[in-house]
Coordinates of C-alpha atoms and ligand atoms in Angstrom, one line a residue:
X1 CA 0.0 0.0 0.0
X2 CA 1.3 3.4 -1.0
X3 CA 2.5 5.5 1.9
X4 CA 3.2 9.2 2.0
X5 CA 6.4 9.6 4.0
X6 CA 6.4 12.3 6.6
X7 CA 9.5 13.8 5.0
X8 CA 7.7 14.1 1.6
X9 CA 4.6 15.4 3.2
X10 CA 6.5 18.1 5.1
X11 CA 8.5 19.1 2.1
X12 CA 5.4 19.5 -0.1
X13 CA 2.9 20.9 2.4
X14 CA 3.9 24.6 1.8
X15 CA 2.7 26.3 -1.3
X16 CA 4.8 26.2 -4.5
X17 CA 6.3 29.6 -5.0
X18 CA 6.7 30.7 -8.6
X19 CA 8.3 34.1 -8.1
X20 CA 5.6 36.1 -6.3
X21 CA 2.8 33.6 -7.1
X22 CA 1.9 31.0 -4.5
X23 CA 0.2 27.8 -5.8
X24 CA -1.4 25.4 -3.3
X25 CA -0.6 22.3 -5.2
X26 CA 2.5 20.4 -6.2
X27 CA 0.9 18.7 -9.2
X28 CA 0.6 20.5 -12.6
X29 CA -1.4 19.6 -15.7
X30 CA 1.0 19.9 -18.6
X31 CA 0.5 21.8 -21.8
X32 CA -0.7 19.3 -24.5
X33 CA -1.2 20.6 -28.0
X34 CA -4.6 19.6 -29.4
X35 CA -5.7 18.6 -25.9
X36 CA -5.5 21.2 -23.1
X37 CA -8.1 23.6 -24.4
X38 CA -10.6 25.3 -22.2
X39 CA -13.0 22.4 -22.3
X40 CA -10.5 19.8 -21.2
X41 CA -9.1 22.1 -18.5
X42 CA -12.6 22.6 -17.1
X43 CA -12.7 18.8 -16.4
X44 CA -9.2 18.8 -14.9
X45 CA -10.0 21.8 -12.7
X46 CA -13.1 20.1 -11.2
X47 CA -10.9 17.4 -9.6
X48 CA -7.8 19.6 -9.1
X49 CA -9.0 23.0 -7.8
X50 CA -5.6 24.3 -6.8
X51 CA -3.3 23.0 -9.5
X52 CA -1.5 25.0 -12.2
X53 CA -3.0 24.3 -15.6
X54 CA -1.5 25.1 -19.0
X55 CA -2.9 26.1 -22.3
X56 CA -1.7 24.4 -25.5
X57 CA 1.4 26.0 -27.0
X58 CA 0.7 29.1 -29.0
X59 CA 3.0 30.4 -31.8
X60 CA 3.9 33.9 -30.7
X61 CA 4.7 35.4 -34.1
X62 CA 1.3 34.3 -35.5
X63 CA -0.3 36.7 -33.1
X64 CA 1.3 39.7 -34.8
X65 CA -1.4 40.2 -37.3
X66 CA -4.5 39.0 -35.5
X67 CA -6.6 41.2 -33.3
X68 CA -8.8 38.4 -31.8
X69 CA -6.9 35.9 -29.7
X70 CA -7.0 32.3 -31.0
X71 CA -9.2 29.9 -29.0
X72 CA -6.0 28.2 -27.9
X73 CA -5.2 31.2 -25.8
X74 CA -8.6 31.7 -24.2
X75 CA -8.9 31.2 -20.5
X76 CA -12.0 31.2 -18.3
X77 CA -12.3 34.3 -16.0
X78 CA -11.9 32.2 -12.9
X79 CA -9.4 29.7 -14.1
X80 CA -6.5 30.7 -11.9
X81 CA -3.8 29.4 -11.5
X82 CA -3.4 29.2 -15.3
X83 CA -0.3 29.5 -17.5
X84 CA -0.3 30.4 -21.2
X85 CA 2.5 28.6 -23.1
X86 CA 4.2 30.3 -26.0
X87 CA 6.8 29.2 -28.5
X88 CA 9.0 31.0 -31.0
X89 CA 12.6 31.9 -31.3
X90 CA 12.1 35.6 -31.7
X91 CA 12.2 37.4 -28.4
X92 CA 10.3 40.5 -29.6
X93 CA 7.3 38.4 -30.7
X94 CA 7.4 36.4 -27.6
X95 CA 7.5 39.6 -25.5
X96 CA 4.5 41.0 -27.4
X97 CA 2.6 37.7 -27.1
X98 CA 3.3 37.5 -23.4
X99 CA 1.7 40.9 -22.9
X100 CA -1.5 39.6 -24.6
X101 CA -1.3 36.4 -22.5
X102 CA -1.3 38.5 -19.3
X103 CA -4.1 40.7 -20.6
X104 CA -6.1 37.5 -21.1
X105 CA -5.5 36.4 -17.5
X106 CA -2.4 34.3 -17.5
X107 CA -0.9 34.0 -14.0
X108 CA 2.4 32.9 -15.5
X109 CA 3.8 32.7 -19.1
X110 CA 5.6 29.5 -20.0
X111 CA 8.1 29.3 -22.8
X112 CA 8.3 26.1 -24.7
X113 CA 11.9 25.0 -25.2
X114 CA 11.2 21.3 -25.4
X115 CA 8.9 20.5 -28.3
X116 CA 10.7 17.9 -30.5
X117 CA 8.5 18.2 -33.6
X118 CA 10.5 19.1 -36.8
X119 CA 8.0 21.7 -37.9
X120 CA 8.7 23.6 -34.7
X121 CA 12.5 23.0 -34.3
X122 CA 13.2 23.8 -38.0
X123 CA 11.9 27.3 -37.3
X124 CA 14.2 27.6 -34.3
X125 CA 11.5 27.0 -31.6
X126 CA 10.9 24.3 -29.0
X127 CA 13.8 22.0 -28.2
X128 CA 16.1 23.6 -30.8
X129 CA 16.6 26.4 -28.3
X130 CA 18.6 23.8 -26.2
X131 CA 21.2 24.2 -28.9
X132 CA 21.1 28.0 -28.8
X133 CA 21.4 28.7 -25.1
X134 CA 22.4 32.4 -25.6
X135 CA 19.3 33.0 -27.6
X136 CA 17.2 31.1 -25.0
X137 CA 18.6 33.4 -22.4
X138 CA 17.9 36.5 -24.4
X139 CA 14.3 35.3 -24.9
X140 CA 13.8 34.8 -21.2
X141 CA 15.3 38.2 -20.3
X142 CA 13.1 40.0 -22.9
X143 CA 9.9 38.3 -21.8
X144 CA 10.7 38.9 -18.1
X145 CA 11.1 42.6 -18.9
X146 CA 7.9 42.8 -20.9
X147 CA 5.4 41.5 -18.2
X148 CA 5.1 41.5 -14.5
X149 CA 4.0 37.9 -14.0
X150 CA 6.5 35.1 -13.4
X151 CA 8.1 33.5 -16.5
X152 CA 8.8 29.8 -16.6
X153 CA 10.5 27.5 -19.1
X154 CA 9.6 23.9 -20.0
X155 CA 12.4 21.9 -21.6
X156 CA 14.1 18.5 -22.0
X157 CA 17.4 17.2 -20.7
X158 CA 19.2 17.8 -24.0
X159 CA 19.2 17.4 -27.8
X160 CA 20.5 13.8 -27.8
X161 CA 22.6 11.5 -25.7
X162 CA 25.8 13.3 -26.8
X163 CA 24.4 16.6 -25.9
X164 CA 22.8 16.4 -22.4
X165 CA 23.1 20.0 -21.6
X166 CA 20.3 20.6 -19.1
X167 CA 22.5 21.5 -16.1
X168 CA 24.1 24.4 -17.9
X169 CA 20.9 25.3 -19.7
X170 CA 18.7 25.3 -16.6
X171 CA 21.2 27.6 -14.7
X172 CA 21.2 30.0 -17.7
X173 CA 17.4 30.1 -17.6
X174 CA 17.5 30.9 -13.8
X175 CA 20.1 33.6 -14.3
X176 CA 18.0 35.1 -17.1
X177 CA 15.1 35.5 -14.7
X178 CA 12.9 32.4 -15.1
X179 CA 11.0 31.7 -11.9
X180 CA 10.4 28.0 -12.5
X181 CA 11.6 25.3 -14.8
X182 CA 9.9 22.1 -15.9
X183 CA 12.3 19.3 -17.0
X184 CA 10.9 16.5 -19.2
X185 CA 13.5 13.8 -18.5
X186 CA 14.0 12.8 -22.2
X187 CA 16.2 14.1 -24.9
X188 CA 14.8 15.7 -28.1
X189 CA 16.1 12.6 -30.0
X190 CA 14.0 10.3 -27.7
X191 CA 10.8 12.0 -28.7
X192 CA 8.3 10.1 -26.4
X193 CA 10.2 6.8 -26.5
X194 CA 12.3 5.0 -23.9
X195 CA 12.2 6.1 -20.2
X196 CA 12.2 9.5 -18.8
X197 CA 15.6 9.8 -17.0
X198 CA 14.5 11.3 -13.7
X199 CA 18.1 11.3 -12.4
X200 CA 18.7 14.4 -14.5
X201 CA 15.8 16.1 -12.9
X202 CA 17.3 15.4 -9.5
X203 CA 20.6 16.9 -10.7
X204 CA 18.9 20.1 -11.9
X205 CA 17.0 20.3 -8.6
X206 CA 20.4 20.2 -6.7
X207 CA 21.9 22.9 -8.9
X208 CA 19.0 25.5 -8.9
X209 CA 17.3 27.7 -6.5
X210 CA 14.1 28.3 -8.4
X211 CA 11.4 25.5 -8.3
X212 CA 12.1 22.5 -10.5
X213 CA 9.1 20.5 -11.8
X214 CA 9.7 16.8 -12.8
X215 CA 8.0 15.6 -16.0
X216 CA 7.9 12.4 -18.0
X217 CA 6.3 9.0 -17.3
X218 CA 4.0 10.1 -14.6
X219 CA 1.0 7.9 -15.3
X220 CA -0.3 7.3 -11.7
X221 CA -0.2 8.5 -8.1
X222 CA 2.5 5.9 -7.5
X223 CA 4.8 7.2 -10.3
X224 CA 4.2 10.8 -9.2
X225 CA 5.3 9.9 -5.6
X226 CA 8.3 8.0 -6.9
X227 CA 9.4 10.9 -9.1
X228 CA 9.1 13.3 -6.2
X229 CA 11.1 11.0 -4.0
X230 CA 13.8 10.1 -6.5
X231 CA 14.4 13.7 -7.8
X232 CA 13.6 15.9 -4.8
X233 CA 11.7 18.0 -7.3
X234 CA 9.3 20.8 -6.1
X235 CA 6.4 19.3 -8.0
X236 CA 5.4 17.0 -10.8
X237 CA 3.6 17.6 -14.1
X238 CA 1.2 15.0 -15.5
X239 CA 1.0 14.7 -19.3
X240 CA 0.0 11.6 -21.3
X241 CA -1.5 10.1 -18.2
X242 CA -4.3 12.6 -18.4
X243 CA -5.4 11.7 -22.0
X244 CA -8.9 10.3 -21.5
X245 CA -8.3 10.6 -17.8
X246 CA -8.8 14.2 -16.5
X247 CA -8.9 12.8 -13.0
X248 CA -5.2 12.1 -12.6
X249 CA -3.9 15.6 -11.5
X250 CA -6.6 15.6 -8.8
X251 CA -5.9 12.1 -7.7
X252 CA -2.2 12.9 -7.2
X253 CA -3.0 16.2 -5.5
X254 CA -5.4 14.6 -3.1
X255 CA -2.8 11.9 -2.1
X256 CA -0.1 14.5 -1.6
X257 CA -2.4 16.5 0.6
X258 CA -4.0 13.8 2.6
X259 CA -2.0 10.6 2.3
X260 CA -5.1 8.9 1.1
X261 CA -5.7 7.2 -2.3
X262 CA -8.9 8.1 -4.1
X263 CA -10.5 5.2 -5.9
X264 CA -9.6 5.4 -9.6
X265 CA -12.4 6.6 -11.9
X266 CA -14.5 3.6 -13.0
X267 CA -15.2 2.9 -16.7
X268 CA -18.7 4.4 -16.2
X269 CA -17.3 7.6 -14.7
X270 CA -14.8 7.8 -17.6
X271 CA -17.6 7.5 -20.1
X272 CA -19.7 10.1 -18.4
X273 CA -16.6 12.4 -18.6
X274 CA -16.3 11.5 -22.3
X275 CA -19.8 12.6 -22.9
X276 CA -19.3 15.9 -21.2
X277 CA -16.1 16.4 -23.0
X278 CA -17.7 15.7 -26.4
X279 CA -20.7 18.0 -25.7
X280 CA -18.3 20.7 -24.4
X281 CA -16.1 20.6 -27.5
X282 CA -19.2 20.6 -29.8
X283 CA -20.5 23.7 -28.1
X284 CA -17.2 25.5 -28.0
X285 CA -15.8 24.6 -31.4
X286 CA -18.7 23.4 -33.5
X287 CA -18.1 20.7 -36.1
X288 CA -14.3 21.0 -35.7
X289 CA -14.8 20.2 -32.0
X290 CA -16.7 17.0 -32.9
X291 CA -13.8 15.8 -35.1
X292 CA -11.3 16.7 -32.4
X293 CA -13.4 14.9 -29.8
X294 CA -12.9 11.5 -31.7
X295 CA -9.4 11.0 -30.3
X296 CA -10.5 11.9 -26.8
X297 CA -13.3 9.4 -27.0
X298 CA -10.8 6.7 -28.1
X299 CA -8.7 7.5 -25.0
X300 CA -11.6 7.3 -22.7
X301 CA -13.1 4.1 -24.0
X302 CA -10.5 1.7 -22.7
X303 CA -10.3 -1.1 -20.1
X304 CA -13.7 -2.8 -20.3
X305 CA -15.4 -5.5 -22.4
X306 CA -16.6 -4.0 -25.7
X307 CA -14.3 -1.0 -25.5
X308 CA -12.6 -1.7 -28.8
X309 CA -15.9 -1.9 -30.7
X310 CA -17.0 1.3 -29.0
X311 CA -13.8 3.1 -30.1
X312 CA -14.4 2.1 -33.7
X313 CA -18.0 3.4 -33.6
X314 CA -17.0 6.7 -31.8
X315 CA -14.4 7.3 -34.4
X316 CA -17.1 7.7 -37.0
X317 CA -19.4 10.1 -35.3
X318 CA -20.3 13.3 -37.1
X319 CA -22.7 14.8 -34.6
X320 CA -22.5 15.2 -30.9
X321 CA -25.8 13.4 -30.5
X322 CA -24.5 10.2 -32.2
X323 CA -21.6 10.2 -29.8
X324 CA -23.8 10.8 -26.8
X325 CA -26.1 7.9 -27.9
X326 CA -23.2 5.5 -28.2
X327 CA -21.8 6.5 -24.9
X328 CA -25.2 6.3 -23.1
X329 CA -25.7 2.9 -24.6
X330 CA -22.2 1.7 -23.4
X331 CA -22.9 3.2 -19.9
X332 CA -26.2 1.3 -19.8
X333 CA -24.5 -2.0 -20.8
X334 CA -21.8 -1.5 -18.1
X335 CA -24.4 -0.7 -15.5
X336 CA -26.4 -3.7 -16.3
X337 CA -23.3 -5.9 -16.2
X338 CA -22.4 -4.6 -12.7
X339 CA -26.0 -5.1 -11.5
X340 CA -25.9 -8.7 -12.7
X341 CA -22.6 -9.3 -10.9
X342 CA -24.0 -7.8 -7.7
X343 CA -27.2 -9.9 -7.9
X344 CA -25.0 -13.0 -8.5
X345 CA -22.9 -12.2 -5.4
X346 CA -26.0 -11.7 -3.3
X347 CA -27.5 -15.0 -4.5
X348 CA -24.2 -16.8 -3.7
X349 CA -24.1 -15.2 -0.2
X350 CA -27.7 -16.3 0.5
Ligands
FMN401 C1 -0.2 15.0 -27.8 C2 0.9 15.8 -27.0 C3 1.0 17.1 -27.1 C4 2.0 17.9 -26.5 N1 1.9 19.2 -26.5 C5 2.8 19.9 -25.8 C6 2.8 21.4 -25.8 O1 1.9 22.0 -26.4 N2 3.7 22.0 -25.0 C7 4.7 21.3 -24.3 O2 5.5 22.0 -23.6 N3 4.7 20.0 -24.3 C8 3.8 19.3 -25.0 N4 3.9 17.9 -25.0 C9 4.8 17.2 -24.1 C10 4.2 16.9 -22.7 O3 3.8 18.1 -22.1 C11 5.2 16.2 -21.8 O4 6.3 17.0 -21.6 C12 5.6 14.8 -22.3 O5 4.4 14.1 -22.8 C13 6.3 14.0 -21.3 O6 5.5 13.6 -20.2 P1 4.8 12.1 -20.2 O7 5.8 11.1 -20.4 O8 4.2 12.0 -18.8 O9 3.7 12.1 -21.3 C14 2.9 17.2 -25.7 C15 2.9 15.8 -25.6 C16 1.9 15.1 -26.3 C17 1.9 13.6 -26.2

C-alpha cells in the first residue's frame, strides 16, 4: 500500500512559490497541443481545484497580425492558476505575445523549449533552443522585462545522448530571470520513447534555487510519488497520463495533501466524462470540436469489455448526438453488467 512519507509530506505541504505567485498544489497539468483547451481544462479543474493548468502552446509570431486571440489562448475568467504557453525563437514576438497572454488572464507565461516536432524545431523554436542557449537566455530576459507575471520554461534534458546540456541550460534560464523550470526527462532525440531519465531532474534540482518540476512518465499516483522521492523536485507535471483521464492531477494532488488514495475513476465515470467532453467541444468549437473529440473518445473508451468496438464506432461520429447515444448505450450496458454481478454475489451469499 502506497504511503506518503512524513518527509515528503512536510516538504510539499507549503505552497509552490513561482516568483511572487503561490500555488497550493505540487501537481501540474502539462500543456498538450490539441488537448488542453478550455473544455479539457474545465474537467481537470473540477478534480484539481488548486493546480496550475497550462494552455496548448501558441505560436507567438502568429499573433502579430491577429486582433482576436486564438481559441487556444482563451482562458476562463476564474481559471486561476493558469499559465499560457508560447513558443517561438524571436524574443520581440514572444514579449508582445506575453503581454497579450497576461491581458487574457495568465498568472504565468511559460516558454516552450522542449517540443521535439520538426515543424517547430526547424523554425528555431521548441527544443532547438537547447542548442542555442544564448538565444534562449535573451528570450527569457526580454519576456521577463515585458510583463510582471512570473516567466517559466519547459524543456528537455538535451538534444540527444551526446548533448545532455540541461544543467548548464537550466542555470542559464534561472540567471536570465525564469522563476520555475519544468524538465521533461527525455532528450529531443528520444521524442516520447524510452524512459524519462528522472536522475537528470534530480541533478537540476540540486543545482538550482528556483522551483524544478519533474515531468515524464507520470501515469499514476505511485509514479508521481516515486518521481518526487527520486528527484527531490518541487512538483510533478502529468501529461499523457491525463489523456482520457482528466482525474489524474486531482488524484495525485489529493494523495499528496491527505496521504489517502482516491478510488480510480470507474469505466462508467470515464464514459460520463467523455460525454461531457464531447458536448463541451461541440459547443465550444462546433463541427471541428466533434472531429477533435474523436481522439478523446478513443482515449476514454478503454479497459472494459466492448471498449474496442465502441472506439471504432465513436471514431465515425459526425454529430454530438451520435456520440452521446453511443456513450449512453455503453454506460447502460456496463451498469447492467455490474448489477448482474452484484445480484449473482447476493445469490451466492444467500
Ligand atoms: C499530444 C501531445 C501534445 C503535447 N503538446 C505539448 C505542448 O503544447 N507544449 C509542451 O510543452 N509540451 C507538449 N507535450 C509534451 C508533454 O507536455 C510532456 O512533456 C511529455 O508528454 C512527457 O510527459 P509524459 O511522459 O508524462 O507524457 C505534448 C505531448 C503530447 C503527447
